[in-house]
PDB file of C-alpha atoms in Angstrom:
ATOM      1  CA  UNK C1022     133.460  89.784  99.992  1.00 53.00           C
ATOM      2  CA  UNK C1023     130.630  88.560 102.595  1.00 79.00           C
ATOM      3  CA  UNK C1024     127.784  88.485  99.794  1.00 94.00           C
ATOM      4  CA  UNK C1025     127.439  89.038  95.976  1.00 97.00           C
ATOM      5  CA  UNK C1026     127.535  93.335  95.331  1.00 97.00           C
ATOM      6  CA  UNK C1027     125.728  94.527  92.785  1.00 97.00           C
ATOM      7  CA  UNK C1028     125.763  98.298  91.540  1.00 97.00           C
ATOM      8  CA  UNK C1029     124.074 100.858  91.188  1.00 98.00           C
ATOM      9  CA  UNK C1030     121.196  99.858  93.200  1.00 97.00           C
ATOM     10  CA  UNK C1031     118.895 101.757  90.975  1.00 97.00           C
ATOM     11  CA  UNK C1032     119.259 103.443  87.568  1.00 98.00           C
ATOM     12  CA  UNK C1033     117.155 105.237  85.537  1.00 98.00           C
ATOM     13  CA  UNK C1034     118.349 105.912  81.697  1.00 98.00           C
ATOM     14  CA  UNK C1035     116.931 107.488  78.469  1.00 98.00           C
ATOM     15  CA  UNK C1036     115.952 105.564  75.625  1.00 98.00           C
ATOM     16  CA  UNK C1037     118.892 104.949  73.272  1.00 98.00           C
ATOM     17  CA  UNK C1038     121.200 105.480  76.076  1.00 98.00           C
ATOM     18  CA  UNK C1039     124.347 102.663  76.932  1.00 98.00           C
ATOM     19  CA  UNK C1040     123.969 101.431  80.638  1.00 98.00           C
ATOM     20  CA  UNK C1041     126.235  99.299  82.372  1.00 98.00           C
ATOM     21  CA  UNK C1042     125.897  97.296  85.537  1.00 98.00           C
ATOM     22  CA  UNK C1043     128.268  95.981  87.689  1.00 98.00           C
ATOM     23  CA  UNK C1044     128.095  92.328  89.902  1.00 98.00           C
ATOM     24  CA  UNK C1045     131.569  91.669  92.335  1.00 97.00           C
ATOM     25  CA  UNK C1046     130.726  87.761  93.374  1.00 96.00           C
ATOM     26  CA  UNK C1047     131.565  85.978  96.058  1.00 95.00           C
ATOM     27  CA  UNK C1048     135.593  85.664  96.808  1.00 92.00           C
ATOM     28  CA  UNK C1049     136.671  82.441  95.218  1.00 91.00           C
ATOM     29  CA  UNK C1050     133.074  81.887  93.529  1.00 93.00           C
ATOM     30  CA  UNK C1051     134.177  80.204  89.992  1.00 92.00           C
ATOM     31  CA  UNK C1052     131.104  80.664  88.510  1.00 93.00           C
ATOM     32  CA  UNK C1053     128.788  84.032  87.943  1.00 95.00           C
ATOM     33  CA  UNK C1054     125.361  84.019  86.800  1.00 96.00           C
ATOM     34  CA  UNK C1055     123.090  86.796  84.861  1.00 98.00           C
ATOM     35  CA  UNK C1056     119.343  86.613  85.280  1.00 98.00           C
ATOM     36  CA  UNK C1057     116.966  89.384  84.823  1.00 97.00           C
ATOM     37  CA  UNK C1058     113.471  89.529  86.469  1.00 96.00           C
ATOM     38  CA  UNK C1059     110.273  91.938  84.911  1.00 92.00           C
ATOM     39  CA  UNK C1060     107.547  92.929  87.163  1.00 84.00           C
ATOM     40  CA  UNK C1061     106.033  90.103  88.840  1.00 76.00           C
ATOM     41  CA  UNK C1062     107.299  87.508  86.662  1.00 81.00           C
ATOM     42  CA  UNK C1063     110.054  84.708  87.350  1.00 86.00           C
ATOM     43  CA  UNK C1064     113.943  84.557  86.322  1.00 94.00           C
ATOM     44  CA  UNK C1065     115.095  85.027  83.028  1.00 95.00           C
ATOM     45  CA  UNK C1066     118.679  83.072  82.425  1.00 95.00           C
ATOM     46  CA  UNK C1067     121.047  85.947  80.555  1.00 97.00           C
ATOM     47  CA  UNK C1068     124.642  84.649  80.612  1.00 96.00           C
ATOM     48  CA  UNK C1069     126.732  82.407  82.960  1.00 94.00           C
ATOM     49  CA  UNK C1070     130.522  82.327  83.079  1.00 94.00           C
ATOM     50  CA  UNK C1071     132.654  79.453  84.672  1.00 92.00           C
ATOM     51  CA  UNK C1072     136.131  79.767  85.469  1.00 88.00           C
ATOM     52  CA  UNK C1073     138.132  80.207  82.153  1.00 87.00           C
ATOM     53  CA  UNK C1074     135.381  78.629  80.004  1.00 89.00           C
ATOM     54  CA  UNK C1075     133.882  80.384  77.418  1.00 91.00           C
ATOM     55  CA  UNK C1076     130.691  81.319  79.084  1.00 93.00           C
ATOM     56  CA  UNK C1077     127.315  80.456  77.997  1.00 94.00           C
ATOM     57  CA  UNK C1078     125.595  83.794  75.810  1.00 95.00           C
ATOM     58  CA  UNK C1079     122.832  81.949  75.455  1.00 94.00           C
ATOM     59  CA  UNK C1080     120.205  83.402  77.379  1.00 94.00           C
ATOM     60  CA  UNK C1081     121.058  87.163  75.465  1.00 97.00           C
ATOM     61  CA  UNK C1082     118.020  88.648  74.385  1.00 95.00           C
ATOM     62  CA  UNK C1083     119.934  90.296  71.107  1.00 95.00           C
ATOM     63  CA  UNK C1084     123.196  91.591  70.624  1.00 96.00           C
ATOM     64  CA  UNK C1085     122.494  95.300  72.019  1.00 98.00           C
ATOM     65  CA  UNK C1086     123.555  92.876  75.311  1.00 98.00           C
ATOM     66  CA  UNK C1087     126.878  91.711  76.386  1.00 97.00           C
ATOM     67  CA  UNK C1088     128.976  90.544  79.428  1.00 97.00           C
ATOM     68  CA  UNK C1089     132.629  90.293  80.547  1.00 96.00           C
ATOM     69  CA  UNK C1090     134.025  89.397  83.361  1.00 95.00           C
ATOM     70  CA  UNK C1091     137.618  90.038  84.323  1.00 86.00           C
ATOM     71  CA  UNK C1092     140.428  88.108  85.660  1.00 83.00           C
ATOM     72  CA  UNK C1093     137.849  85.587  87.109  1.00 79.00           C
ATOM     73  CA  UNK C1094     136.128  87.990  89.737  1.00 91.00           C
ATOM     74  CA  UNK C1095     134.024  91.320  88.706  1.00 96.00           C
ATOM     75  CA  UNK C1096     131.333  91.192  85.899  1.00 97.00           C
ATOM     76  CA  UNK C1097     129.678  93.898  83.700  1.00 98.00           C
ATOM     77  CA  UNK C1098     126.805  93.659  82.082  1.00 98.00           C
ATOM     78  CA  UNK C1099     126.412  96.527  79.103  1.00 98.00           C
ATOM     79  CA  UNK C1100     123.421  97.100  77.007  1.00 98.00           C
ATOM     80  CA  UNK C1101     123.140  99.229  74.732  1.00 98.00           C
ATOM     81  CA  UNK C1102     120.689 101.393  72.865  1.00 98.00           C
ATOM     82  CA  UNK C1103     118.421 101.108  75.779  1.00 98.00           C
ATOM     83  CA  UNK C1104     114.576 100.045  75.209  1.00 97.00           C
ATOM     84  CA  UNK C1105     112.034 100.415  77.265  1.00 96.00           C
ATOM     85  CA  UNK C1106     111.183  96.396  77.487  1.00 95.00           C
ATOM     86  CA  UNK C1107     114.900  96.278  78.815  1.00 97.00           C
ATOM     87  CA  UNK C1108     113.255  97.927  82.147  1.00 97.00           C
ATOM     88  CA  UNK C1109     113.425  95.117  84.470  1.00 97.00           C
ATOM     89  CA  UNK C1110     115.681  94.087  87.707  1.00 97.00           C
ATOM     90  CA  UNK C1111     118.700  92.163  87.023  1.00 98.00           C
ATOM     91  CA  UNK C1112     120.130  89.822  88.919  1.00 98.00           C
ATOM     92  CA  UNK C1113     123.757  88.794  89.354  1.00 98.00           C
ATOM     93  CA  UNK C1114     124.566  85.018  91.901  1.00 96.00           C
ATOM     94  CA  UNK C1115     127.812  83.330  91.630  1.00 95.00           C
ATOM     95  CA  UNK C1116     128.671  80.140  93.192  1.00 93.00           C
ATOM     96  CA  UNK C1117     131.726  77.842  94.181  1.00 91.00           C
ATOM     97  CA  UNK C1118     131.839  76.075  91.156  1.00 83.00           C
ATOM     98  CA  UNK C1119     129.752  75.498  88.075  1.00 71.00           C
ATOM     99  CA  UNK C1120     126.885  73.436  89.007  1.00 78.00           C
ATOM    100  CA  UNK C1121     125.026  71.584  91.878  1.00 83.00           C
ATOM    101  CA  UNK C1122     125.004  74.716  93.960  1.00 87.00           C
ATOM    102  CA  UNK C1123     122.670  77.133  95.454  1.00 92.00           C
ATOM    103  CA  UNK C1124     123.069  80.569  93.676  1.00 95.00           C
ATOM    104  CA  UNK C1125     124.021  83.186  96.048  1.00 96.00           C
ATOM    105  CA  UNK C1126     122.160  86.504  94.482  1.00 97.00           C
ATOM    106  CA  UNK C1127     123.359  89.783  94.961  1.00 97.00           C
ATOM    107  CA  UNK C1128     119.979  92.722  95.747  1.00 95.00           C
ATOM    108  CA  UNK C1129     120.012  93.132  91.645  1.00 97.00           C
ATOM    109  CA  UNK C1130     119.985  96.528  89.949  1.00 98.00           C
ATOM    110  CA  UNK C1131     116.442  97.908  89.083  1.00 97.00           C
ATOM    111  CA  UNK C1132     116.652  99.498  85.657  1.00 98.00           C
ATOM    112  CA  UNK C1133     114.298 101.850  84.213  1.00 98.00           C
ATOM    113  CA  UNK C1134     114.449 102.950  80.497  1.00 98.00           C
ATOM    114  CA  UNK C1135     112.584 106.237  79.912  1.00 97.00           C
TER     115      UNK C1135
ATOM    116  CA  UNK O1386     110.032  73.479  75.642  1.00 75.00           C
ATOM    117  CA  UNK O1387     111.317  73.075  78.911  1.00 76.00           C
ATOM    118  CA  UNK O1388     108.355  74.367  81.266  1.00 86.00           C
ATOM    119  CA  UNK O1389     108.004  74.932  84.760  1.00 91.00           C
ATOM    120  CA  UNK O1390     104.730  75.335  86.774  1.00 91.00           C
ATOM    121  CA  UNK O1391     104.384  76.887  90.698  1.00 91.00           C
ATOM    122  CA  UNK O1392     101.094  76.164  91.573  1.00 80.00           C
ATOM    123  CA  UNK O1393      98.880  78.871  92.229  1.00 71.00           C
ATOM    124  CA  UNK O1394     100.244  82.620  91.825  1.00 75.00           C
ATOM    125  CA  UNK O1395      98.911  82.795  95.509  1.00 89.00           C
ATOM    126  CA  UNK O1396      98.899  80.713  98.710  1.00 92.00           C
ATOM    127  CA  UNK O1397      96.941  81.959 102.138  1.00 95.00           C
ATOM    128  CA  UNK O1398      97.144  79.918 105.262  1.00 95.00           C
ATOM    129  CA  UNK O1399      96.543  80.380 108.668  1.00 97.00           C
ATOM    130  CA  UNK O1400      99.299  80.850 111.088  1.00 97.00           C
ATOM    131  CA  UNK O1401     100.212  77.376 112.345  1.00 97.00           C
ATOM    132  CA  UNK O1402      99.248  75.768 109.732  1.00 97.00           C
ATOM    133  CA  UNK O1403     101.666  73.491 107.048  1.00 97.00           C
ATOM    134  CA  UNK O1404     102.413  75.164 103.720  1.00 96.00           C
ATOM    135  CA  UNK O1405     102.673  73.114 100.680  1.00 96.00           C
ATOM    136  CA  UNK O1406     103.713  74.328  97.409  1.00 97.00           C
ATOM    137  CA  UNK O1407     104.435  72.760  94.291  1.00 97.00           C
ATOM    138  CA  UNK O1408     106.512  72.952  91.582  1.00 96.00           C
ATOM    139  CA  UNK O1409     105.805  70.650  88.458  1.00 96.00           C
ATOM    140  CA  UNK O1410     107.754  70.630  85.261  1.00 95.00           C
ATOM    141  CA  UNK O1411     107.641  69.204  81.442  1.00 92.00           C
ATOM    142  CA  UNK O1412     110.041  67.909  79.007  1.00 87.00           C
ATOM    143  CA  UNK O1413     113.297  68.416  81.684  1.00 87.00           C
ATOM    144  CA  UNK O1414     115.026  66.212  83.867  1.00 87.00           C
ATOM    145  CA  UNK O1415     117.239  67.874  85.916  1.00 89.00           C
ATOM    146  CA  UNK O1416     120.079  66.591  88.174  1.00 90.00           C
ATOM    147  CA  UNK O1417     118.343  68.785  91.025  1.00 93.00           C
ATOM    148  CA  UNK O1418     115.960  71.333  92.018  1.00 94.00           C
ATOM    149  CA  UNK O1419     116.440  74.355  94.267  1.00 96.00           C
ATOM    150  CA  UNK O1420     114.008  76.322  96.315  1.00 98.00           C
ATOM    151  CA  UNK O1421     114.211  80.391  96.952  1.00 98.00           C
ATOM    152  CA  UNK O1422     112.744  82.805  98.684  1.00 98.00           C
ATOM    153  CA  UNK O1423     112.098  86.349  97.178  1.00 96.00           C
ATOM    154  CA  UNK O1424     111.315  89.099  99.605  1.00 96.00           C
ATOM    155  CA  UNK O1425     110.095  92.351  97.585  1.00 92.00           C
ATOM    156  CA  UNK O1426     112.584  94.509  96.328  1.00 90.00           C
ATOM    157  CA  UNK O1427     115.065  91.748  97.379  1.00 93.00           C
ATOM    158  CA  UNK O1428     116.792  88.895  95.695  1.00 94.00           C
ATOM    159  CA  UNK O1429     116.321  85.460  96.013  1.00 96.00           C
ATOM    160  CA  UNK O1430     117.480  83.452  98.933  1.00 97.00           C
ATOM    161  CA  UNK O1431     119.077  79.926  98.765  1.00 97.00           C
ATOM    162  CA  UNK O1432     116.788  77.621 100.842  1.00 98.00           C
ATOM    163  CA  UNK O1433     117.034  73.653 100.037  1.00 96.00           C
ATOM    164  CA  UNK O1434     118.791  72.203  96.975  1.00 95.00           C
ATOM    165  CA  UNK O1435     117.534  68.234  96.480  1.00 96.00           C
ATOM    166  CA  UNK O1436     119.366  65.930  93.888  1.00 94.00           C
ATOM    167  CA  UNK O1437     117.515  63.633  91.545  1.00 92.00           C
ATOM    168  CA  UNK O1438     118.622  60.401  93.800  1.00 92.00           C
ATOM    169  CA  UNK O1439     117.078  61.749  96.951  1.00 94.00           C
ATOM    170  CA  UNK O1440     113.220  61.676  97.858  1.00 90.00           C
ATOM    171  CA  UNK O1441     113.411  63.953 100.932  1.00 96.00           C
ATOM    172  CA  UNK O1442     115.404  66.758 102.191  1.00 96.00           C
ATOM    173  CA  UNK O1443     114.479  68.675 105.663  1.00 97.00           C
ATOM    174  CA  UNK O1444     116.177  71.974 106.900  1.00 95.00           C
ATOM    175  CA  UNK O1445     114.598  73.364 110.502  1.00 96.00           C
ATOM    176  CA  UNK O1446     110.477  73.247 109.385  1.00 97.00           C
ATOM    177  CA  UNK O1447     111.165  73.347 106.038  1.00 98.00           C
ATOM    178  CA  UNK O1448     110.801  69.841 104.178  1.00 98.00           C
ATOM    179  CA  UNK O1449     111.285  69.183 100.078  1.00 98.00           C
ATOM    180  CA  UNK O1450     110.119  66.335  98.377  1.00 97.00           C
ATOM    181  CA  UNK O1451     111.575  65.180  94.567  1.00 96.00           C
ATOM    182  CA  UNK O1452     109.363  62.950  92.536  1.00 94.00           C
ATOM    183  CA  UNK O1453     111.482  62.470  89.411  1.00 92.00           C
ATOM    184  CA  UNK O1454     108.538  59.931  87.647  1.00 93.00           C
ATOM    185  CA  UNK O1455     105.865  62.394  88.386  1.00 94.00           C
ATOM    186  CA  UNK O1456     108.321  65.342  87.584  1.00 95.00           C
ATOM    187  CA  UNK O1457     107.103  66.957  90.840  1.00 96.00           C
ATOM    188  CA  UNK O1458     108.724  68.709  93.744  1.00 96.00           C
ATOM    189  CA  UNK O1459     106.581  69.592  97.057  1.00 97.00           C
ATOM    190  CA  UNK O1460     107.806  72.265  98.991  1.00 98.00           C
ATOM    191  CA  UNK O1461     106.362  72.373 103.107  1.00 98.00           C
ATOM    192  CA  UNK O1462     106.583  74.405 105.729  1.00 98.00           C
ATOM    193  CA  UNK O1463     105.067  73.447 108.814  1.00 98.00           C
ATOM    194  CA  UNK O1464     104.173  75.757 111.502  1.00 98.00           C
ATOM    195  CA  UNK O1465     103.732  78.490 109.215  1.00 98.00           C
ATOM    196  CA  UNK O1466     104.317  82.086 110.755  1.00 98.00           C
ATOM    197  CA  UNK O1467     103.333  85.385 109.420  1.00 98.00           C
ATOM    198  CA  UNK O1468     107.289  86.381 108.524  1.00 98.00           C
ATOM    199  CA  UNK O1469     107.320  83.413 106.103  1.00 98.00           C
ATOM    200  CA  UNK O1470     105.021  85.497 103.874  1.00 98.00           C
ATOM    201  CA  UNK O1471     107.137  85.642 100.594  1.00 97.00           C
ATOM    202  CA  UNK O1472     107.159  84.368  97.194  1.00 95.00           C
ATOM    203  CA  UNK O1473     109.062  81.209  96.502  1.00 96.00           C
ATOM    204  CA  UNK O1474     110.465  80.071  93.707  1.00 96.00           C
ATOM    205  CA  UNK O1475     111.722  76.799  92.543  1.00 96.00           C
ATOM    206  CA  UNK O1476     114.480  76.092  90.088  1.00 96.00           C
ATOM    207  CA  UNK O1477     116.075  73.346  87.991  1.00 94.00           C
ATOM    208  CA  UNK O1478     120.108  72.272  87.218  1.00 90.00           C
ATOM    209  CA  UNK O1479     121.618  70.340  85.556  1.00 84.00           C
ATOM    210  CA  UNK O1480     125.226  68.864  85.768  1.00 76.00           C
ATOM    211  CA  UNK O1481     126.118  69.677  82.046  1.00 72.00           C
ATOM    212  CA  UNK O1482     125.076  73.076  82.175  1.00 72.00           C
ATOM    213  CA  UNK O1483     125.529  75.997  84.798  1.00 78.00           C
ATOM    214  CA  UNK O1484     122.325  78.172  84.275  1.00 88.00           C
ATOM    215  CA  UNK O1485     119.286  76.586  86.354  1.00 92.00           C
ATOM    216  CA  UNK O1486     115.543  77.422  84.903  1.00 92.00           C
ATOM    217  CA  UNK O1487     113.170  79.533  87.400  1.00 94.00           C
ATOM    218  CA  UNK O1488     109.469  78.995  87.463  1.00 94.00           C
ATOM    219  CA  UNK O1489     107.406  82.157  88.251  1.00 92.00           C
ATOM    220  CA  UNK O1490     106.961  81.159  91.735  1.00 93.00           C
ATOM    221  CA  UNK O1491     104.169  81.291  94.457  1.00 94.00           C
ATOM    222  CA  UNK O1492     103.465  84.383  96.714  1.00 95.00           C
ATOM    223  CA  UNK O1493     102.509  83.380 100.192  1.00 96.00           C
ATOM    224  CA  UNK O1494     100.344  84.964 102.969  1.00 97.00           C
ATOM    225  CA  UNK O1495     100.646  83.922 106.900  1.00 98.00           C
ATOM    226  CA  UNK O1496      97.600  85.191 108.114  1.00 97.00           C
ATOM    227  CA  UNK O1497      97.735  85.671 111.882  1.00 94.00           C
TER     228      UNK O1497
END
């Protein structure tokens, strides 16, 4: 597509509830980025996946997160057992290959745990 | 730790005027650093990307500066106008690893 799509736009969950999130990069982006942002505050690295590489988990805040992306295009990001602290915008980019790029960002996906 | 610094939280400056932000950093050294700007409710926008051999990089009024002994990037733009106002965020890469580290960037006002 023209730019990274990110969806749903907004979504508001319960506590304890499983949410997932959705990022469609770029068309022949390799690599797809993860980054959350809380209120005010700068980017938070989650996950990044290049090509067929295993991708980098590092960034995970515990393991009630996880990511897959499949055959080399769409991503989903799942948490589960929502917390409130999870309440934050996240933020999918992908770019043409791995690094030395400018990430392009999709609008992100404001999540709000209640 | 790796650490990143924006100066300021906020930046005013007269319409007109040059903008100069700064982004410091500790115990990295990055192949390059990016610059972004982050319109509320929006995501970030891919301005000027500067490797760790170049000193200077211009796009239009914008101008980035690298410093790799001081650790230090400058960030200017001159003739400032009022629909610059956004926060901007600088970011470091490096060529063995994909994810690039975000500072908390620096909100800035055009006053008219």
């Amino acid at each position: 597509g023209a730019g990274v799509s990110q969806s749903p736009s907004n979504k508001v969950t319960e506590k304890g509830k499983d949410v997932e999130l959705r990022c469609d990069p770029i068309s022949g982006h390799t690599a797809l980025y993860w980054y959350r942002q809380s209120l005010g505050q700068g980017l938070e690295f989650l996950i990044y996946f290049q090509g067929n590489s295993a991708p980098d988990k590092s960034g995970l805040p515990s393991d009630r997160f996880s990511a897959e992306r499949t055959g080399g295009s769409v991503s989903t990001l799942t948490i589960q057992r929502t917390q409130q602290e999870d309440s934050a915008v996240y933020l999918c980019a992908s770019t043409p290959t791995g690094t030395g790029y400018g990430y392009t960002f999709g609008s992100g996906t404001r999540l709000t745990v209640v | 730790s790796q650490k990143i610094e924006q100066n300021s939280e906020a930046l005013n400056i007269q319409e007109g005027k040059t903008a100069t932000l700064t982004c410091n950093y500790t115990n990295y050294s990055p192949a390059y650093l990016q610059w972004y700007r982050q319109d509320p409710g929006r995501g970030p926008v891919f301005l000027l990307l500067i490797r760790e051999n170049e000193k200077e990089k211009r796009k239009e009024r914008l101008k980035v500066t690298f410093d790799t002994t001081l650790k230090q990037s400058l960030f200017h733009i001159t003739a400032s106008q009022p629909a610059d106002s956004a926060t901007y965020l600088c970011a470091l890469g490096n060529t063995n690893a994909g994810k690039s580290t975000f500072g908390d960037g620096t909100t800035l006002t055009v006053k008219p």
